[in-house]
Structures are given as structure tokens and as C-alpha cells.
Amino acid sequence: MRAVRIDRTGGPEVLTVTDLPVPEPGPGQVLVDVEAAGVNFIDTYRRSGIYPLDLPAVLGSEGAGRVARPGPGVEGFAAGQLVAWKEAPGSYAEQVLVPAAELVPVPEAVGATTAAAVLLQGLTAHYLATDTFPAAAGTWALVHAGAGGVGLLLTQVLKLRGANVLTTVSTPAKAELSRAAGADDVVVGYAGATARARELTGGLGVDVVYDGVGRDTFDAGLDALRPRGLMVAFGGSSGQVPPFDVQRLNAKGSLFLTRPTLGSYTRDRAELLARTEEVFGWITAGRLDVRVGGTYPLTGARRAHEDLEARRSTGKLLLLP
């Protein structure tokens, strides 16, 4: 089988396509024929060495495809069944071993491409809007990078829950995409977001800031919050937030700060399935639109990483083995 591997850390140039033996599923594992693999910022962190890996390593962790062969003792999955996963190392490949506990069934009406495009980012949007901050009618949210994969989905989920949404984007074209996803107002660039957040809330500030950008937006995001507002720092596409003096939260109005991760919101299989079923249900009901911003063959993995890191993309990028 073909797979995208790195033998050393570095830029996108270290990604190479190589032939590897087809793995054999062990107990608790399922061999899956990959139809689409998600390209995510965490893949670039692993490629560059920010998140260390044992090398050589096949990149990728998210995808969708059909069951090729369940391992010994695995029940509930059959050959040919459409499935998806958010965490299975080595997903940039034609075949991958997935822990059965990570696999979720995918309705045929959703399909492999949409499932791979939505699972990680859709589950992220789900927990951010339903649990990290339970958005409700009348609340105001500021979503940075509103035309990105998470941003477009998060905006839609917030609107499903009745919230008002202000987003930031990098270009006028991306502003139109954000508005189409339901954003009530959009700021092009980050500089004007704090002032606009104050204007829209009568000077009070927004209830929650969802910040997946990090270093470039964090400080201004704190200034956009109302007293006792919540900063949700869930990513760092511009770089990680520097060390932080918690007394700043006190000075700015007893603010709250959290750095969540999806694993903490899918701690058992029941929670994983419940969130997945609701996201897939929104899709099949036509209430959640999933934008695929680009598809690439395995040989195009380098270009996919370049496009993602340069923020040339909107929506989700996928590798199609």
C-alpha cells in the first residue's frame, strides 16, 4: 500500500510517498480501506516536530473509508461497512489500522468524503458550542478564522442554538463564506474585532471568544469579552500563546480561560457516538453544510500542508488515496 511518511521533521518537503506492507489487524483493531483522510493543523505540528513522533512515521489521524477486515474479537463492524475515525495514527495511507473504539458508523447518505471532512472539526464545533460554552438565544460569540474548517462549522452550530455570531476572516471573499454560514457580522482582519464586538453589544463585550488562531488574536480577544466572559483558546494556527499572567483575568473583569481538547469531550464511546450522531443528523437533515476546500492525491500531501499553513484554504482539506 502507499502511504505518506516522514523520516525527519521539517517543512512540507519532508513528506514522501512510499510503499509499505499492508498491516494486519490485531485484537481490538480494524483494517480500513481509506477513501478520504483529513488534513489538520495537528498534522503540521507533528511533521515539524512541535508534537514529537517516533520516526519514521506515517502522518494523519482522521479519515473515512470501508472496513476491509476486523481483527480478532472485534464485534459490530463488517467488511464493506462505511466508517470514520478522528484518531488513528497513519491515516495518510491507502489502508490504516483503526482502534475499534475509535470507529463510528457513517450513514450512506453522509458518505466518506463528507464524513472525513466533518468528523474532527464537526465534533470540535459540537463540544465548543454545546458544552465548553452552552450557547443559547441572546448570547454573543466572537469566532476567529470564521471561514476555516472549524470556523464555518462552529458558526452554524452556534446559530442552530440561537446565538449571535461575529467572525473574523482574512479576505473579503472569506467574509462572504462566513456570512453564508450564518455569521451576523464579519470583520476582515483581526484589528477591528474588539471594537466591533463592543459596538454590537452596547459596550458590554461578547459572552465568549472562540480562538483557534492563538498568538495573533489572544490579547485582543480578552479585550472583547464582557465581565465574567469566557476565552476558549482551542488552537494556535498563528503560534502558541506565550506564558500568561492569570492576574490579567482579574483586571479585565473576572474572566474565565480554558484550553479544551476534543479528547476531554469524547472520554468514552457513548459520548463519542452521541456527538457524532447529532452532527451526522444535522447533515442529513440539511441543517449543517460541510465545505470541502480542496482535495489532493497522496502525492499532493506537500501541497495540502503548504495551502493549510499559508491559510490559502477555506473549509476542510482532504487527501484521497
PDB file of C-alpha atoms in Angstrom, residues 52-159:
ATOM      1  CA  PRO A  52       7.206  14.672  18.707  1.00  0.00           C
ATOM      2  CA  LEU A  53       6.739  11.363  16.890  1.00  0.00           C
ATOM      3  CA  ASP A  54       8.806   8.216  16.755  1.00  0.00           C
ATOM      4  CA  LEU A  55      10.357   8.306  13.292  1.00  0.00           C
ATOM      5  CA  PRO A  56       9.874   7.187  10.611  1.00  0.00           C
ATOM      6  CA  ALA A  57       6.123   7.794  10.862  1.00  0.00           C
ATOM      7  CA  VAL A  58       3.102   7.892   8.578  1.00  0.00           C
ATOM      8  CA  LEU A  59       1.182  11.119   9.185  1.00  0.00           C
ATOM      9  CA  GLY A  60      -2.547  11.683   9.512  1.00  0.00           C
ATOM     10  CA  SER A  61      -5.055  10.722  12.158  1.00  0.00           C
ATOM     11  CA  GLU A  62      -8.539  11.334  10.722  1.00  0.00           C
ATOM     12  CA  GLY A  63     -10.420   9.744   7.879  1.00  0.00           C
ATOM     13  CA  ALA A  64     -13.227   7.671   6.483  1.00  0.00           C
ATOM     14  CA  GLY A  65     -13.492   4.539   4.408  1.00  0.00           C
ATOM     15  CA  ARG A  66     -14.789   0.997   4.343  1.00  0.00           C
ATOM     16  CA  VAL A  67     -13.974  -1.877   6.649  1.00  0.00           C
ATOM     17  CA  ALA A  68     -11.567  -4.298   4.993  1.00  0.00           C
ATOM     18  CA  ARG A  69     -11.138  -6.754   7.850  1.00  0.00           C
ATOM     19  CA  PRO A  70     -11.940  -6.651  11.578  1.00  0.00           C
ATOM     20  CA  GLY A  71      -9.311  -8.029  13.940  1.00  0.00           C
ATOM     21  CA  PRO A  72      -9.803 -10.911  16.369  1.00  0.00           C
ATOM     22  CA  GLY A  73     -12.614 -10.355  18.854  1.00  0.00           C
ATOM     23  CA  VAL A  74     -13.954  -7.195  17.188  1.00  0.00           C
ATOM     24  CA  GLU A  75     -17.737  -7.103  17.001  1.00  0.00           C
ATOM     25  CA  GLY A  76     -20.146  -4.630  15.451  1.00  0.00           C
ATOM     26  CA  PHE A  77     -18.207  -3.962  12.245  1.00  0.00           C
ATOM     27  CA  ALA A  78     -18.438  -5.888   8.977  1.00  0.00           C
ATOM     28  CA  ALA A  79     -16.441  -5.872   5.746  1.00  0.00           C
ATOM     29  CA  GLY A  80     -17.647  -3.141   3.406  1.00  0.00           C
ATOM     30  CA  GLN A  81     -19.227  -1.033   6.158  1.00  0.00           C
ATOM     31  CA  LEU A  82     -18.728   2.742   5.848  1.00  0.00           C
ATOM     32  CA  VAL A  83     -16.915   4.105   8.903  1.00  0.00           C
ATOM     33  CA  ALA A  84     -14.990   7.163  10.062  1.00  0.00           C
ATOM     34  CA  TRP A  85     -12.489   7.991  12.794  1.00  0.00           C
ATOM     35  CA  LYS A  86     -10.964  11.061  14.404  1.00  0.00           C
ATOM     36  CA  GLU A  87      -7.798   9.467  15.819  1.00  0.00           C
ATOM     37  CA  ALA A  88      -5.877   6.675  14.122  1.00  0.00           C
ATOM     38  CA  PRO A  89      -2.158   7.261  13.507  1.00  0.00           C
ATOM     39  CA  GLY A  90      -1.074   6.669   9.935  1.00  0.00           C
ATOM     40  CA  SER A  91      -4.267   7.760   8.170  1.00  0.00           C
ATOM     41  CA  TYR A  92      -2.401   9.332   5.215  1.00  0.00           C
ATOM     42  CA  ALA A  93      -2.430   5.920   3.537  1.00  0.00           C
ATOM     43  CA  GLU A  94      -4.422   3.596   1.351  1.00  0.00           C
ATOM     44  CA  GLN A  95      -5.115   1.373   4.362  1.00  0.00           C
ATOM     45  CA  VAL A  96      -4.915   2.015   8.099  1.00  0.00           C
ATOM     46  CA  LEU A  97      -5.422   0.174  11.370  1.00  0.00           C
ATOM     47  CA  VAL A  98      -8.073   1.882  13.483  1.00  0.00           C
ATOM     48  CA  PRO A  99      -8.890   1.020  17.108  1.00  0.00           C
ATOM     49  CA  ALA A 100     -12.448  -0.325  17.089  1.00  0.00           C
ATOM     50  CA  ALA A 101     -13.271   2.022  19.973  1.00  0.00           C
ATOM     51  CA  GLU A 102     -12.491   4.989  17.676  1.00  0.00           C
ATOM     52  CA  LEU A 103     -14.587   3.851  14.721  1.00  0.00           C
ATOM     53  CA  VAL A 104     -18.037   5.343  14.188  1.00  0.00           C
ATOM     54  CA  PRO A 105     -20.600   4.123  11.651  1.00  0.00           C
ATOM     55  CA  VAL A 106     -21.357   6.578   8.846  1.00  0.00           C
ATOM     56  CA  PRO A 107     -24.774   6.823   7.173  1.00  0.00           C
ATOM     57  CA  GLU A 108     -24.516   6.174   3.454  1.00  0.00           C
ATOM     58  CA  ALA A 109     -26.361   9.462   2.932  1.00  0.00           C
ATOM     59  CA  VAL A 110     -23.404  11.279   4.513  1.00  0.00           C
ATOM     60  CA  GLY A 111     -20.705   9.489   2.517  1.00  0.00           C
ATOM     61  CA  ALA A 112     -16.985   9.030   3.076  1.00  0.00           C
ATOM     62  CA  THR A 113     -15.814  12.418   1.801  1.00  0.00           C
ATOM     63  CA  THR A 114     -18.191  14.416   3.980  1.00  0.00           C
ATOM     64  CA  ALA A 115     -17.536  12.176   6.990  1.00  0.00           C
ATOM     65  CA  ALA A 116     -13.780  12.665   6.708  1.00  0.00           C
ATOM     66  CA  ALA A 117     -14.289  16.395   6.266  1.00  0.00           C
ATOM     67  CA  VAL A 118     -16.542  16.820   9.285  1.00  0.00           C
ATOM     68  CA  LEU A 119     -15.620  14.337  11.986  1.00  0.00           C
ATOM     69  CA  LEU A 120     -12.745  16.019  13.818  1.00  0.00           C
ATOM     70  CA  GLN A 121     -13.812  19.605  13.161  1.00  0.00           C
ATOM     71  CA  GLY A 122     -17.537  18.897  13.463  1.00  0.00           C
ATOM     72  CA  LEU A 123     -17.108  17.201  16.830  1.00  0.00           C
ATOM     73  CA  THR A 124     -14.907  20.124  17.880  1.00  0.00           C
ATOM     74  CA  ALA A 125     -17.598  22.622  16.881  1.00  0.00           C
ATOM     75  CA  HIS A 126     -20.184  20.499  18.682  1.00  0.00           C
ATOM     76  CA  TYR A 127     -18.450  20.407  22.056  1.00  0.00           C
ATOM     77  CA  LEU A 128     -17.347  24.043  21.843  1.00  0.00           C
ATOM     78  CA  ALA A 129     -20.907  25.299  21.315  1.00  0.00           C
ATOM     79  CA  THR A 130     -22.783  22.809  23.495  1.00  0.00           C
ATOM     80  CA  ASP A 131     -20.507  22.156  26.466  1.00  0.00           C
ATOM     81  CA  THR A 132     -17.451  24.399  26.719  1.00  0.00           C
ATOM     82  CA  PHE A 133     -19.858  27.311  26.418  1.00  0.00           C
ATOM     83  CA  PRO A 134     -23.529  26.273  26.161  1.00  0.00           C
ATOM     84  CA  ALA A 135     -24.568  28.814  23.550  1.00  0.00           C
ATOM     85  CA  ALA A 136     -28.162  29.975  23.742  1.00  0.00           C
ATOM     86  CA  ALA A 137     -30.513  32.577  22.323  1.00  0.00           C
ATOM     87  CA  GLY A 138     -29.310  36.092  23.023  1.00  0.00           C
ATOM     88  CA  THR A 139     -25.655  35.214  23.682  1.00  0.00           C
ATOM     89  CA  TRP A 140     -22.880  36.778  21.603  1.00  0.00           C
ATOM     90  CA  ALA A 141     -19.868  34.825  20.342  1.00  0.00           C
ATOM     91  CA  LEU A 142     -16.725  36.031  18.567  1.00  0.00           C
ATOM     92  CA  VAL A 143     -15.280  33.327  16.307  1.00  0.00           C
ATOM     93  CA  HIS A 144     -11.804  33.928  14.883  1.00  0.00           C
ATOM     94  CA  ALA A 145     -10.933  32.422  11.480  1.00  0.00           C
ATOM     95  CA  GLY A 146     -14.619  32.161  10.655  1.00  0.00           C
ATOM     96  CA  ALA A 147     -14.010  30.796   7.137  1.00  0.00           C
ATOM     97  CA  GLY A 148     -11.739  27.969   8.288  1.00  0.00           C
ATOM     98  CA  GLY A 149     -12.826  24.379   8.707  1.00  0.00           C
ATOM     99  CA  VAL A 150     -13.826  24.727  12.362  1.00  0.00           C
ATOM    100  CA  GLY A 151     -14.994  28.313  11.948  1.00  0.00           C
ATOM    101  CA  LEU A 152     -17.618  27.562   9.299  1.00  0.00           C
ATOM    102  CA  LEU A 153     -18.994  24.620  11.261  1.00  0.00           C
ATOM    103  CA  LEU A 154     -18.865  26.382  14.625  1.00  0.00           C
ATOM    104  CA  THR A 155     -20.743  29.382  13.244  1.00  0.00           C
ATOM    105  CA  GLN A 156     -23.517  27.105  12.002  1.00  0.00           C
ATOM    106  CA  VAL A 157     -23.793  25.193  15.283  1.00  0.00           C
ATOM    107  CA  LEU A 158     -23.902  28.437  17.269  1.00  0.00           C
ATOM    108  CA  LYS A 159     -26.715  29.677  15.038  1.00  0.00           C
TER     109      LYS A 159
END
